Amino acid sequence: MVPGTPPAAEAPPPVAEPPPAPAPPTPDLATHQRPPPKGWVDLRVALPNARFDVRYHTPDNFTEAPLPGYGVPGAWLRQEPTEALKRVQAKLEAQGKSLLIYDAYRPLRGTLGMVAWAKRTDQVHLLDGGYIARRSGHNKGNTIDLSIVDAETGTEIDMGTPWDTLSEASHTRNAKGEAYKNRMLLRETMHAEGFKNYWREWWHYSFPTEEKLPHRDVPYACFEPDEGAWKAPGGWDAAGYTMPASYDVTDCQPKK
């Protein structure tokens, strides 16, 4: 140091970065799914070789937001249609194919979420045209949305349109070539086991019953409000409303 030169100023200590905010908890089927209602079946258990892609649990659906009632990507049906679906799966497996399940039982609040979306986006014509139901067979536990995949690769066979394409292109017989052949394969296999296709949607099948079934609102996740306790968000059917992008996940508490 040259005589008379002041000592160099010490560098200020580094400012500690604040810790990152914890990521929101991710819903988990094993810990957050409710048991299905009495007499109903968890399709993931009944059909262990089937594929599942429950889009209403995610923003990857026509509403671009998760639907209420789908806090976990569950898939339930009543016992009788489940047994019929097991026979469908066995027939497809014999051909090297498998079912791909997009939606099964749908909590009523999920259906109401679709109706609210149609209203706030000025697409009520989808309600009037029969593409979105104000009350759905899905709410009764005997209706399912599904397709067919290659059993080994999981690749969906050509159906002409993606699932939930809400237009005339999805009418079951409105296809040609390979897509028509594949739609008919699904239709004939499902019809042979008692299901009936909804002609506007190649993926939509219901299992008829003489019993008068109620529209249920049991949510899939244990952290969602119980049946009878859920209330629609205020203004969710008005233009400009934005649905939450994720679920408010909490640990499940045992019922007393």
Backbone as JSON, one array per atom type, in Angstrom:
{
  "sequence": "MVPGTPPAAEAPPPVAEPPPAPAPPTPDLATHQRPPPKGWVDLRVALPNARFDVRYHTPDNFTEAPLPGYGVPGAWLRQEPTEALKRVQAKLEAQGKSLLIYDAYRPLRGTLGMVAWAKRTDQVHLLDGGYIARRSGHNKGNTIDLSIVDAETGTEIDMGTPWDTLSEASHTRNAKGEAYKNRMLLRETMHAEGFKNYWREWWHYSFPTEEKLPHRDVPYACFEPDEGAWKAPGGWDAAGYTMPASYDVTDCQPKK",
  "N": [[0.86, -1.19, 0.0], [0.61, 2.21, -0.83], [2.03, 4.81, 1.05], [-0.25, 6.87, 2.86], [-2.44, 6.21, 1.35], [-5.85, 5.55, 1.51], [-7.43, 2.74, 3.09], [-8.97, 0.19, 1.09], [-12.5, 0.15, 0.62], [-14.6, -2.2, 2.23], [-16.4, -4.76, 0.54], [-19.96, -4.82, 0.47], [-21.85, -7.21, 2.33], [-23.26, -10.04, 0.63], [-26.68, -9.89, -0.42], [-29.1, -11.96, 0.86], [-30.97, -14.2, -1.08], [-34.49, -14.39, -1.18], [-36.22, -17.32, -0.04], [-37.63, -19.59, -2.45], [-41.14, -19.53, -3.19], [-43.21, -22.05, -1.86], [-44.24, -24.75, -3.94], [-47.61, -25.24, -5.01], [-49.5, -27.88, -3.49], [-49.79, -31.05, -5.1], [-52.61, -32.74, -6.27], [-53.3, -36.12, -5.42], [-54.08, -39.36, -6.47], [-53.91, -41.6, -4.79], [-53.98, -40.62, -2.19], [-55.84, -38.56, -2.03], [-58.25, -39.17, -3.28], [-61.71, -39.8, -2.92], [-63.57, -42.66, -1.68], [-65.6, -44.47, -4.03], [-69.21, -44.02, -4.38], [-71.54, -46.23, -2.69], [-72.05, -49.3, -4.31], [-70.91, -48.45, -6.64], [-68.03, -48.4, -8.85], [-64.48, -48.17, -8.98], [-62.93, -47.49, -11.89], [-60.24, -47.66, -12.53], [-59.35, -49.68, -10.96], [-61.02, -51.81, -11.7], [-60.45, -52.06, -14.41], [-57.55, -52.69, -15.07], [-55.78, -52.7, -17.25], [-56.63, -50.79, -18.99], [-56.36, -47.51, -20.48], [-56.1, -44.16, -19.18], [-57.13, -40.8, -19.37], [-58.01, -38.3, -17.95], [-59.3, -35.52, -18.68], [-60.81, -33.4, -17.64], [-59.86, -32.9, -15.17], [-57.78, -31.27, -15.61], [-56.51, -28.26, -17.31], [-56.68, -28.97, -19.96], [-59.02, -29.13, -21.73], [-62.18, -28.36, -23.33], [-63.12, -26.12, -21.95], [-60.89, -24.93, -20.99], [-59.99, -24.93, -18.38], [-59.64, -26.56, -15.17], [-62.38, -28.56, -14.08], [-64.89, -28.16, -11.54], [-65.26, -30.66, -9.03], [-63.54, -32.51, -10.02], [-61.14, -32.85, -8.54], [-59.19, -34.8, -8.25], [-58.0, -37.06, -10.79], [-60.23, -39.01, -11.17], [-62.26, -41.93, -12.04], [-65.26, -43.28, -12.12], [-67.9, -45.73, -12.25], [-71.24, -47.11, -12.17], [-72.01, -50.44, -10.95], [-73.17, -52.35, -12.84], [-72.81, -51.25, -15.57], [-70.02, -51.2, -15.41], [-69.28, -53.92, -15.34], [-70.08, -54.64, -17.92], [-68.35, -53.03, -19.37], [-65.92, -54.19, -18.77], [-66.1, -56.51, -20.26], [-66.05, -55.43, -22.82], [-63.44, -54.39, -22.84], [-61.97, -56.78, -22.68], [-62.56, -57.96, -25.16], [-61.37, -56.12, -26.89], [-58.7, -56.3, -26.1], [-58.07, -58.81, -27.06], [-57.66, -58.22, -29.65], [-55.38, -56.8, -29.67], [-55.73, -54.25, -28.74], [-56.94, -51.51, -26.66], [-59.06, -49.88, -24.24], [-59.38, -46.34, -23.99], [-60.01, -44.08, -21.6], [-61.7, -41.12, -21.17], [-63.61, -39.78, -19.64], [-65.89, -40.57, -17.06], [-68.21, -41.22, -14.63], [-69.57, -38.06, -13.86], [-69.4, -35.44, -11.66], [-72.23, -33.44, -10.74], [-71.67, -30.72, -10.39], [-69.55, -30.38, -12.12], [-70.77, -30.6, -14.64], [-72.43, -28.34, -14.44], [-70.44, -26.44, -14.45], [-69.6, -26.59, -17.1], [-71.89, -25.61, -18.38], [-71.93, -22.99, -17.36], [-69.59, -22.04, -18.53], [-70.33, -22.07, -21.26], [-72.25, -20.06, -21.27], [-70.84, -17.73, -20.37], [-69.03, -17.42, -22.4], [-70.54, -16.87, -24.55], [-71.65, -19.0, -26.04], [-74.04, -20.38, -26.13], [-75.38, -21.76, -28.04], [-74.24, -24.26, -28.14], [-75.36, -25.56, -26.02], [-78.07, -25.54, -26.75], [-77.87, -26.98, -29.09], [-77.32, -29.57, -28.34], [-74.74, -30.38, -27.67], [-73.56, -29.78, -25.26], [-74.74, -30.76, -22.18], [-77.32, -29.69, -19.97], [-78.09, -31.16, -17.8], [-76.66, -34.29, -17.25], [-76.23, -37.68, -18.45], [-73.86, -38.6, -17.52], [-73.79, -37.71, -14.91], [-75.22, -39.6, -13.59], [-73.78, -41.9, -13.38], [-73.7, -43.91, -15.29], [-72.71, -43.46, -17.78], [-70.19, -42.88, -20.23], [-67.17, -41.52, -21.65], [-65.04, -42.4, -24.22], [-62.32, -43.98, -26.05], [-60.24, -45.81, -28.37], [-57.1, -47.4, -28.11], [-53.84, -48.47, -29.29], [-52.76, -51.33, -27.71], [-50.13, -51.86, -26.96], [-48.52, -49.56, -27.51], [-50.05, -47.44, -26.66], [-51.05, -45.51, -28.31], [-53.62, -43.6, -29.7], [-56.1, -44.77, -31.92], [-57.11, -43.69, -35.22], [-59.75, -41.54, -35.08], [-60.9, -39.53, -36.46], [-61.68, -37.0, -35.36], [-60.5, -35.13, -32.51], [-61.33, -36.12, -29.13], [-64.17, -34.6, -27.58], [-64.58, -32.63, -29.52], [-66.68, -30.24, -30.4], [-68.75, -30.32, -32.6], [-70.33, -30.91, -35.84], [-68.56, -32.6, -37.06], [-67.93, -34.55, -35.28], [-70.09, -36.23, -35.16], [-71.17, -39.53, -35.01], [-71.41, -41.13, -37.37], [-70.39, -39.45, -39.24], [-67.9, -39.6, -40.83], [-65.09, -40.82, -42.73], [-63.37, -43.49, -44.47], [-60.58, -44.79, -42.69], [-61.11, -43.6, -40.21], [-63.91, -43.76, -40.01], [-64.23, -46.53, -40.01], [-62.95, -47.15, -37.59], [-64.53, -45.8, -35.72], [-66.86, -47.27, -36.0], [-65.96, -49.75, -35.12], [-65.61, -49.25, -32.37], [-68.25, -48.55, -31.74], [-69.75, -50.9, -32.42], [-68.58, -52.81, -30.74], [-69.12, -51.76, -28.2], [-71.95, -51.6, -28.3], [-72.59, -54.3, -28.47], [-72.3, -55.12, -25.91], [-74.3, -53.88, -24.54], [-74.24, -51.09, -24.26], [-75.23, -47.8, -25.45], [-74.75, -45.61, -28.12], [-74.37, -42.03, -28.26], [-75.45, -40.21, -30.87], [-74.36, -37.79, -31.73], [-71.82, -37.66, -30.77], [-68.98, -39.45, -31.14], [-67.59, -40.67, -29.09], [-69.2, -41.05, -26.86], [-71.07, -42.94, -24.65], [-73.85, -44.61, -23.19], [-75.25, -46.67, -20.61], [-78.18, -48.29, -20.71], [-80.91, -48.35, -18.35], [-83.71, -49.5, -16.47], [-84.14, -48.48, -14.05], [-84.75, -45.5, -12.24], [-82.39, -43.18, -12.15], [-80.6, -40.99, -9.98], [-79.23, -37.66, -10.41], [-76.02, -37.24, -9.45], [-73.75, -35.56, -7.16], [-71.29, -36.13, -6.02], [-68.02, -35.34, -5.32], [-64.8, -36.14, -6.76], [-62.47, -35.73, -5.24], [-61.34, -35.71, -1.86], [-60.94, -33.29, -0.62], [-62.7, -31.53, -1.7], [-65.89, -29.8, -1.5], [-68.52, -31.62, 0.09], [-71.17, -33.65, -1.37], [-74.08, -31.83, -1.79], [-73.13, -29.71, -0.33], [-71.7, -28.0, -1.89], [-71.35, -24.85, -3.58], [-72.03, -22.79, -6.37], [-69.57, -20.61, -7.8], [-69.92, -17.08, -7.45], [-71.12, -15.23, -10.17], [-69.94, -16.79, -12.16], [-70.93, -17.45, -14.62], [-70.86, -15.21, -16.13], [-69.59, -12.9, -18.58], [-66.07, -12.49, -18.75], [-65.39, -13.69, -16.37], [-62.97, -15.74, -14.77], [-62.06, -19.03, -14.44], [-60.56, -20.86, -11.71], [-57.14, -21.94, -12.04], [-56.12, -24.14, -10.81], [-56.6, -26.58, -8.2], [-57.63, -26.1, -4.81], [-55.81, -27.62, -2.75], [-55.93, -29.64, 0.1], [-54.88, -31.57, 2.93], [-56.49, -34.68, 3.55], [-58.98, -35.29, 5.93], [-59.96, -37.73, 8.32], [-63.31, -38.95, 8.28], [-65.67, -38.22, 10.81]],
  "CA": [[0.0, 0.0, 0.0], [1.36, 3.46, -0.87], [1.73, 5.59, 2.26], [-1.28, 7.9, 2.7], [-3.59, 5.71, 0.59], [-6.85, 4.98, 2.44], [-7.73, 1.34, 2.8], [-10.14, -0.05, 0.22], [-13.75, -0.14, 1.33], [-15.0, -3.6, 2.15], [-17.62, -5.01, -0.23], [-21.08, -5.16, 1.35], [-22.18, -8.65, 2.29], [-24.31, -10.34, -0.36], [-28.04, -9.94, 0.08], [-29.63, -13.31, 0.72], [-32.17, -14.33, -1.91], [-35.6, -15.01, -0.42], [-36.49, -18.69, -0.5], [-38.76, -19.66, -3.4], [-42.43, -19.89, -2.62], [-43.45, -23.49, -2.06], [-45.18, -25.09, -5.0], [-48.89, -25.73, -4.47], [-49.52, -29.34, -3.45], [-50.39, -31.71, -6.25], [-53.56, -33.78, -5.86], [-52.8, -37.47, -5.64], [-55.17, -40.32, -6.42], [-53.79, -42.53, -3.68], [-54.23, -40.0, -0.89], [-56.88, -37.54, -2.06], [-59.5, -39.61, -3.89], [-62.73, -40.4, -2.07], [-64.09, -43.94, -2.18], [-66.83, -44.26, -4.82], [-70.45, -44.32, -3.66], [-71.91, -47.64, -2.55], [-72.56, -49.88, -5.55], [-70.15, -47.94, -7.76], [-66.73, -49.05, -9.01], [-63.35, -47.4, -9.49], [-62.56, -48.14, -13.15], [-58.8, -47.95, -12.56], [-59.2, -50.99, -10.31], [-61.74, -52.81, -12.49], [-59.84, -52.19, -15.75], [-56.14, -52.33, -14.86], [-55.04, -52.57, -18.5], [-57.15, -49.67, -19.77], [-55.64, -46.23, -20.37], [-56.93, -43.09, -18.65], [-56.7, -39.43, -19.64], [-59.18, -37.57, -17.42], [-58.95, -34.15, -19.04], [-61.51, -32.38, -16.86], [-59.01, -32.62, -14.01], [-56.73, -30.38, -16.09], [-57.01, -27.23, -18.24], [-56.67, -29.48, -21.32], [-60.37, -29.49, -22.17], [-62.73, -27.25, -24.11], [-63.32, -24.94, -21.11], [-59.54, -24.42, -20.72], [-59.78, -24.86, -16.93], [-60.15, -27.74, -14.48], [-63.78, -28.45, -13.69], [-65.17, -28.54, -10.15], [-65.62, -32.05, -8.86], [-62.46, -33.34, -10.53], [-59.91, -32.52, -7.83], [-58.27, -35.85, -8.67], [-58.49, -37.6, -12.07], [-60.91, -40.27, -10.93], [-63.17, -42.46, -13.06], [-66.15, -44.26, -11.5], [-69.18, -46.09, -12.88], [-72.03, -48.07, -11.42], [-71.53, -51.81, -11.08], [-73.6, -53.05, -14.05], [-72.03, -50.83, -16.74], [-68.62, -51.58, -15.25], [-69.13, -55.31, -15.78], [-70.17, -54.63, -19.39], [-67.13, -52.42, -19.9], [-64.86, -55.19, -18.64], [-66.21, -57.41, -21.41], [-65.56, -54.67, -23.98], [-61.98, -54.35, -22.75], [-61.44, -58.11, -23.0], [-62.66, -58.16, -26.61], [-60.36, -55.29, -27.56], [-57.37, -56.84, -25.81], [-57.86, -59.95, -27.96], [-57.27, -57.64, -30.94], [-54.19, -55.97, -29.48], [-56.17, -52.88, -28.49], [-57.37, -51.24, -25.3], [-59.87, -48.69, -24.06], [-58.83, -45.09, -23.46], [-61.15, -43.47, -20.93], [-61.57, -39.69, -20.97], [-64.51, -39.31, -18.6], [-66.89, -41.55, -16.67], [-69.13, -40.43, -13.81], [-69.23, -36.64, -13.79], [-70.17, -34.72, -10.63], [-73.14, -32.45, -11.3], [-71.01, -29.41, -10.4], [-68.75, -30.32, -13.34], [-71.71, -30.28, -15.71], [-72.82, -26.93, -14.28], [-69.29, -25.65, -14.89], [-69.65, -26.51, -18.57], [-72.99, -24.71, -18.75], [-71.49, -21.63, -17.05], [-68.61, -21.68, -19.57], [-71.04, -21.77, -22.5], [-72.94, -18.78, -21.12], [-69.94, -16.58, -20.29], [-68.31, -17.28, -23.66], [-71.55, -16.62, -25.58], [-71.77, -20.19, -26.88], [-75.24, -21.09, -25.69], [-75.8, -22.65, -29.13], [-73.76, -25.61, -27.85], [-76.39, -26.13, -25.14], [-79.28, -25.74, -27.54], [-77.61, -27.96, -30.15], [-77.13, -30.91, -27.81], [-73.33, -30.73, -27.49], [-73.32, -29.67, -23.82], [-76.0, -31.02, -21.49], [-77.58, -28.98, -18.71], [-78.02, -32.3, -16.89], [-76.03, -35.29, -18.11], [-76.18, -39.07, -18.03], [-72.62, -38.78, -16.77], [-74.07, -37.45, -13.5], [-75.91, -40.76, -13.03], [-72.84, -43.0, -13.2], [-73.86, -44.99, -16.28], [-72.3, -42.9, -19.07], [-68.73, -42.82, -20.31], [-66.51, -41.03, -22.86], [-63.88, -43.27, -24.39], [-61.79, -44.24, -27.39], [-59.46, -47.04, -28.47], [-55.67, -47.21, -28.36], [-53.0, -49.64, -29.45], [-52.49, -51.78, -26.35], [-48.69, -51.84, -26.66], [-47.94, -48.21, -27.56], [-50.94, -46.45, -26.07], [-51.41, -44.52, -29.32], [-55.02, -43.66, -30.07], [-56.36, -45.01, -33.33], [-57.71, -42.53, -35.89], [-61.19, -41.39, -34.93], [-61.36, -38.43, -37.31], [-61.6, -35.76, -34.59], [-60.19, -35.35, -31.11], [-62.44, -36.17, -28.17], [-64.77, -33.32, -27.2], [-64.73, -31.67, -30.6], [-68.12, -29.98, -30.3], [-69.22, -29.92, -33.92], [-70.89, -32.01, -36.63], [-67.49, -33.52, -37.45], [-67.88, -35.62, -34.29], [-71.23, -37.13, -35.27], [-70.54, -40.85, -35.13], [-71.35, -41.62, -38.75], [-69.86, -38.4, -40.12], [-66.47, -39.84, -41.03], [-64.8, -41.66, -43.89], [-62.13, -44.25, -44.46], [-60.12, -45.44, -41.46], [-61.8, -43.02, -39.05], [-65.25, -44.35, -39.95], [-64.05, -47.94, -39.61], [-62.6, -47.21, -36.17], [-65.72, -45.41, -34.95], [-67.78, -48.4, -36.03], [-65.4, -50.78, -34.24], [-65.97, -48.87, -31.01], [-69.71, -48.62, -31.6], [-70.23, -52.27, -32.46], [-68.1, -53.51, -29.55], [-69.87, -51.24, -27.06], [-73.36, -51.98, -28.43], [-72.71, -55.74, -28.21], [-72.33, -55.33, -24.45], [-75.44, -53.2, -23.95], [-74.13, -49.63, -24.27], [-75.82, -47.11, -26.59], [-73.99, -44.42, -28.51], [-75.04, -40.76, -28.53], [-75.06, -40.08, -32.28], [-73.62, -36.56, -31.99], [-70.46, -37.76, -30.22], [-68.53, -40.83, -31.35], [-66.96, -41.17, -27.87], [-70.16, -40.96, -25.76], [-71.9, -44.13, -24.54], [-74.61, -44.78, -21.95], [-75.76, -48.02, -20.36], [-79.59, -48.09, -20.35], [-81.44, -49.03, -17.19], [-85.09, -49.15, -16.17], [-84.14, -47.78, -12.77], [-84.64, -44.05, -12.33], [-81.15, -42.85, -11.46], [-80.48, -39.57, -9.64], [-78.03, -36.93, -10.79], [-75.23, -37.15, -8.23], [-72.73, -34.52, -7.12], [-70.17, -36.55, -5.17], [-66.77, -35.0, -5.99], [-63.78, -37.18, -6.71], [-61.43, -35.45, -4.25], [-61.83, -35.58, -0.49], [-60.83, -31.9, -0.16], [-63.75, -30.74, -2.31], [-67.11, -29.83, -0.69], [-69.35, -32.81, -0.03], [-72.43, -33.56, -2.09], [-75.05, -31.03, -1.07], [-72.48, -28.57, 0.34], [-71.01, -27.14, -2.88], [-72.07, -23.72, -4.14], [-71.39, -22.24, -7.57], [-68.95, -19.3, -7.6], [-70.73, -15.96, -7.91], [-70.78, -14.61, -11.45], [-69.08, -17.61, -13.03], [-71.5, -17.56, -15.97], [-70.83, -13.88, -16.74], [-68.4, -12.62, -19.39], [-64.93, -11.97, -18.02], [-65.04, -14.53, -15.21], [-61.9, -16.7, -15.03], [-62.06, -20.16, -13.52], [-59.23, -21.15, -11.13], [-56.29, -22.81, -12.85], [-55.74, -25.31, -10.04], [-57.47, -26.89, -7.07], [-57.15, -25.74, -3.47], [-55.58, -28.95, -2.2], [-55.61, -29.78, 1.5], [-54.83, -32.97, 3.35], [-57.81, -35.22, 3.86], [-59.2, -35.63, 7.33], [-60.91, -38.85, 8.43], [-64.67, -38.59, 8.62], [-66.05, -38.61, 12.17]],
  "C": [[0.89, 1.23, 0.0], [0.99, 4.27, 0.37], [0.71, 6.68, 1.96], [-2.49, 7.44, 1.92], [-4.61, 5.08, 1.54], [-7.14, 3.52, 2.09], [-8.99, 1.2, 1.93], [-11.37, -0.4, 1.06], [-14.12, -1.61, 1.15], [-16.31, -3.73, 1.35], [-18.76, -5.36, 0.72], [-21.4, -6.65, 1.26], [-23.3, -8.9, 1.28], [-25.69, -10.41, 0.31], [-28.62, -11.33, -0.17], [-30.91, -13.3, -0.12], [-33.3, -14.94, -1.06], [-35.86, -16.42, -0.93], [-37.67, -18.71, -1.45], [-40.04, -20.06, -2.69], [-42.69, -21.37, -2.85], [-44.48, -23.72, -3.15], [-46.49, -25.58, -4.38], [-48.9, -27.26, -4.48], [-50.25, -29.91, -4.65], [-51.37, -32.77, -5.78], [-53.05, -35.15, -6.26], [-53.95, -38.46, -5.49], [-55.12, -41.18, -5.17], [-54.2, -41.92, -2.35], [-55.42, -39.04, -0.87], [-58.2, -37.98, -2.68], [-60.44, -40.19, -2.83], [-63.01, -41.83, -2.54], [-65.35, -43.68, -3.0], [-68.06, -44.56, -3.99], [-70.74, -45.83, -3.62], [-72.54, -48.15, -3.84], [-71.87, -49.37, -6.8], [-68.75, -48.54, -7.73], [-65.7, -48.06, -9.51], [-62.83, -48.11, -10.73], [-61.06, -48.43, -13.23], [-58.5, -49.28, -11.89], [-59.84, -52.07, -11.17], [-61.1, -53.08, -13.83], [-58.36, -51.83, -15.67], [-55.33, -52.14, -16.13], [-55.55, -51.44, -19.39], [-56.27, -48.44, -19.56], [-56.62, -45.15, -19.9], [-56.3, -41.74, -18.96], [-57.86, -38.51, -19.25], [-58.9, -36.07, -17.56], [-59.64, -33.09, -18.19], [-60.83, -32.1, -15.53], [-57.97, -31.56, -14.34], [-57.33, -29.24, -16.92], [-57.12, -27.72, -19.69], [-58.05, -30.03, -21.69], [-61.0, -28.25, -22.79], [-62.99, -25.99, -23.27], [-62.01, -24.25, -20.74], [-59.29, -24.18, -19.22], [-60.23, -26.18, -16.31], [-61.6, -27.52, -14.05], [-63.96, -28.81, -12.22], [-65.67, -29.97, -10.08], [-64.54, -33.02, -9.27], [-61.12, -33.02, -9.86], [-58.82, -33.56, -7.98], [-58.85, -36.47, -9.95], [-59.14, -38.97, -11.92], [-61.82, -40.68, -12.08], [-63.99, -43.57, -12.42], [-67.33, -44.55, -12.41], [-69.96, -46.97, -11.91], [-71.59, -49.49, -11.78], [-71.89, -52.45, -12.42], [-72.87, -52.56, -15.31], [-70.54, -51.15, -16.62], [-68.38, -53.01, -15.72], [-69.19, -55.4, -17.3], [-68.89, -54.07, -20.0], [-65.95, -53.37, -19.79], [-64.9, -56.17, -19.81], [-65.75, -56.71, -22.69], [-64.04, -54.66, -23.99], [-61.36, -55.7, -23.13], [-61.48, -58.38, -24.51], [-61.6, -57.35, -27.35], [-58.95, -55.81, -27.31], [-57.05, -58.03, -26.7], [-57.43, -59.5, -29.35], [-56.02, -56.78, -30.83], [-54.51, -54.52, -29.21], [-56.62, -52.74, -27.04], [-58.25, -50.0, -25.28], [-59.01, -47.53, -23.55], [-60.02, -44.32, -22.89], [-60.85, -42.0, -20.63], [-62.43, -39.19, -19.81], [-65.52, -40.41, -18.32], [-67.98, -40.83, -15.89], [-68.63, -38.99, -13.74], [-70.05, -35.98, -12.67], [-71.02, -33.63, -11.26], [-72.49, -31.07, -11.37], [-70.1, -29.26, -11.62], [-69.6, -29.99, -14.55], [-72.13, -28.82, -15.64], [-71.67, -26.0, -14.67], [-69.23, -25.52, -16.4], [-70.73, -25.54, -19.02], [-72.59, -23.26, -18.5], [-70.48, -21.15, -18.1], [-69.32, -21.28, -20.86], [-71.73, -20.41, -22.43], [-71.94, -17.62, -21.12], [-69.11, -16.38, -21.55], [-69.26, -17.09, -24.85], [-71.62, -17.78, -26.58], [-72.95, -21.06, -26.43], [-75.76, -22.02, -26.79], [-75.33, -24.08, -28.9], [-74.69, -26.33, -26.88], [-77.63, -26.48, -25.94], [-79.1, -26.83, -28.6], [-77.32, -29.36, -29.65], [-75.69, -31.33, -27.62], [-72.89, -30.62, -26.03], [-74.67, -29.83, -23.13], [-76.12, -30.18, -20.22], [-77.66, -29.95, -17.54], [-77.59, -33.48, -17.75], [-76.19, -36.7, -17.54], [-74.9, -39.37, -17.27], [-72.85, -38.59, -15.27], [-74.71, -38.65, -12.81], [-75.0, -41.96, -12.84], [-73.01, -44.14, -14.17], [-73.44, -44.55, -17.68], [-70.79, -42.68, -19.06], [-68.29, -42.24, -21.65], [-65.23, -41.82, -23.04], [-63.5, -43.43, -25.84], [-61.01, -45.54, -27.33], [-58.01, -46.68, -28.76], [-55.03, -48.54, -28.7], [-52.54, -50.08, -28.06], [-51.01, -51.68, -25.99], [-48.14, -50.42, -26.57], [-48.77, -47.17, -26.84], [-51.38, -45.37, -27.04], [-52.88, -44.69, -29.73], [-55.16, -43.91, -31.56], [-57.12, -43.83, -33.9], [-59.22, -42.55, -35.75], [-61.73, -40.18, -35.71], [-61.32, -37.08, -36.64], [-61.08, -36.1, -33.2], [-61.47, -35.5, -30.29], [-62.88, -34.76, -27.82], [-64.64, -32.24, -28.26], [-66.23, -31.43, -30.77], [-68.65, -29.44, -31.63], [-69.75, -31.14, -34.66], [-69.83, -33.0, -37.05], [-67.4, -34.7, -36.5], [-69.1, -36.53, -34.33], [-70.71, -38.51, -35.68], [-70.41, -41.33, -36.56], [-70.78, -40.6, -39.73], [-68.35, -38.53, -40.22], [-66.3, -40.75, -42.23], [-63.54, -42.47, -43.64], [-61.83, -44.89, -43.11], [-60.84, -44.91, -40.23], [-63.19, -43.61, -38.9], [-65.17, -45.8, -39.48], [-63.77, -48.04, -38.11], [-63.78, -46.79, -35.28], [-66.72, -46.57, -34.9], [-67.27, -49.56, -35.17], [-65.78, -50.49, -32.78], [-67.48, -49.03, -30.79], [-70.2, -50.06, -31.52], [-69.79, -53.05, -31.22], [-68.86, -53.06, -28.31], [-71.34, -51.68, -27.12], [-73.56, -53.47, -28.12], [-72.78, -56.05, -26.73], [-73.38, -54.45, -23.76], [-75.38, -51.69, -23.92], [-74.81, -49.08, -25.53], [-75.05, -45.82, -26.85], [-74.89, -43.2, -28.66], [-74.55, -40.3, -29.91], [-74.28, -38.81, -32.59], [-72.15, -36.66, -31.58], [-69.97, -39.2, -30.31], [-67.98, -41.47, -30.08], [-67.94, -41.43, -26.73], [-71.1, -42.16, -25.76], [-72.58, -44.18, -23.18], [-75.11, -46.21, -21.84], [-77.2, -47.89, -19.88], [-79.98, -48.89, -19.12], [-82.88, -48.6, -16.98], [-85.2, -48.4, -14.85], [-84.0, -46.28, -12.99], [-83.46, -43.6, -11.48], [-81.08, -41.36, -11.15], [-79.22, -38.96, -10.23], [-77.23, -36.68, -9.51], [-74.18, -36.03, -8.33], [-71.64, -34.86, -6.1], [-68.87, -36.18, -5.89], [-65.76, -36.13, -5.87], [-62.77, -36.97, -5.57], [-62.03, -35.24, -2.87], [-61.75, -34.14, 0.02], [-61.87, -30.99, -0.81], [-65.03, -30.83, -1.47], [-67.96, -31.07, -0.97], [-70.57, -32.56, -0.91], [-73.45, -32.83, -1.22], [-74.46, -29.8, -0.4], [-71.83, -27.6, -0.64], [-71.93, -26.02, -3.34], [-71.3, -23.17, -5.33], [-70.74, -20.89, -7.25], [-69.85, -18.19, -8.15], [-70.23, -15.4, -9.23], [-70.0, -15.48, -12.41], [-69.66, -17.82, -14.42], [-71.53, -16.22, -16.7], [-69.53, -13.67, -17.51], [-67.3, -12.03, -18.52], [-64.52, -12.79, -16.81], [-63.97, -15.53, -15.63], [-61.94, -17.81, -13.99], [-60.66, -20.38, -12.95], [-58.46, -22.14, -11.98], [-55.87, -24.06, -12.11], [-56.7, -25.47, -8.88], [-56.8, -26.45, -5.76], [-57.0, -27.03, -2.67], [-55.25, -28.85, -0.7], [-55.57, -31.26, 1.85], [-56.22, -33.42, 3.78], [-57.87, -35.62, 5.34], [-60.2, -36.8, 7.41], [-62.28, -38.35, 8.85], [-65.01, -39.08, 10.03], [-67.42, -39.29, 12.16]]
}
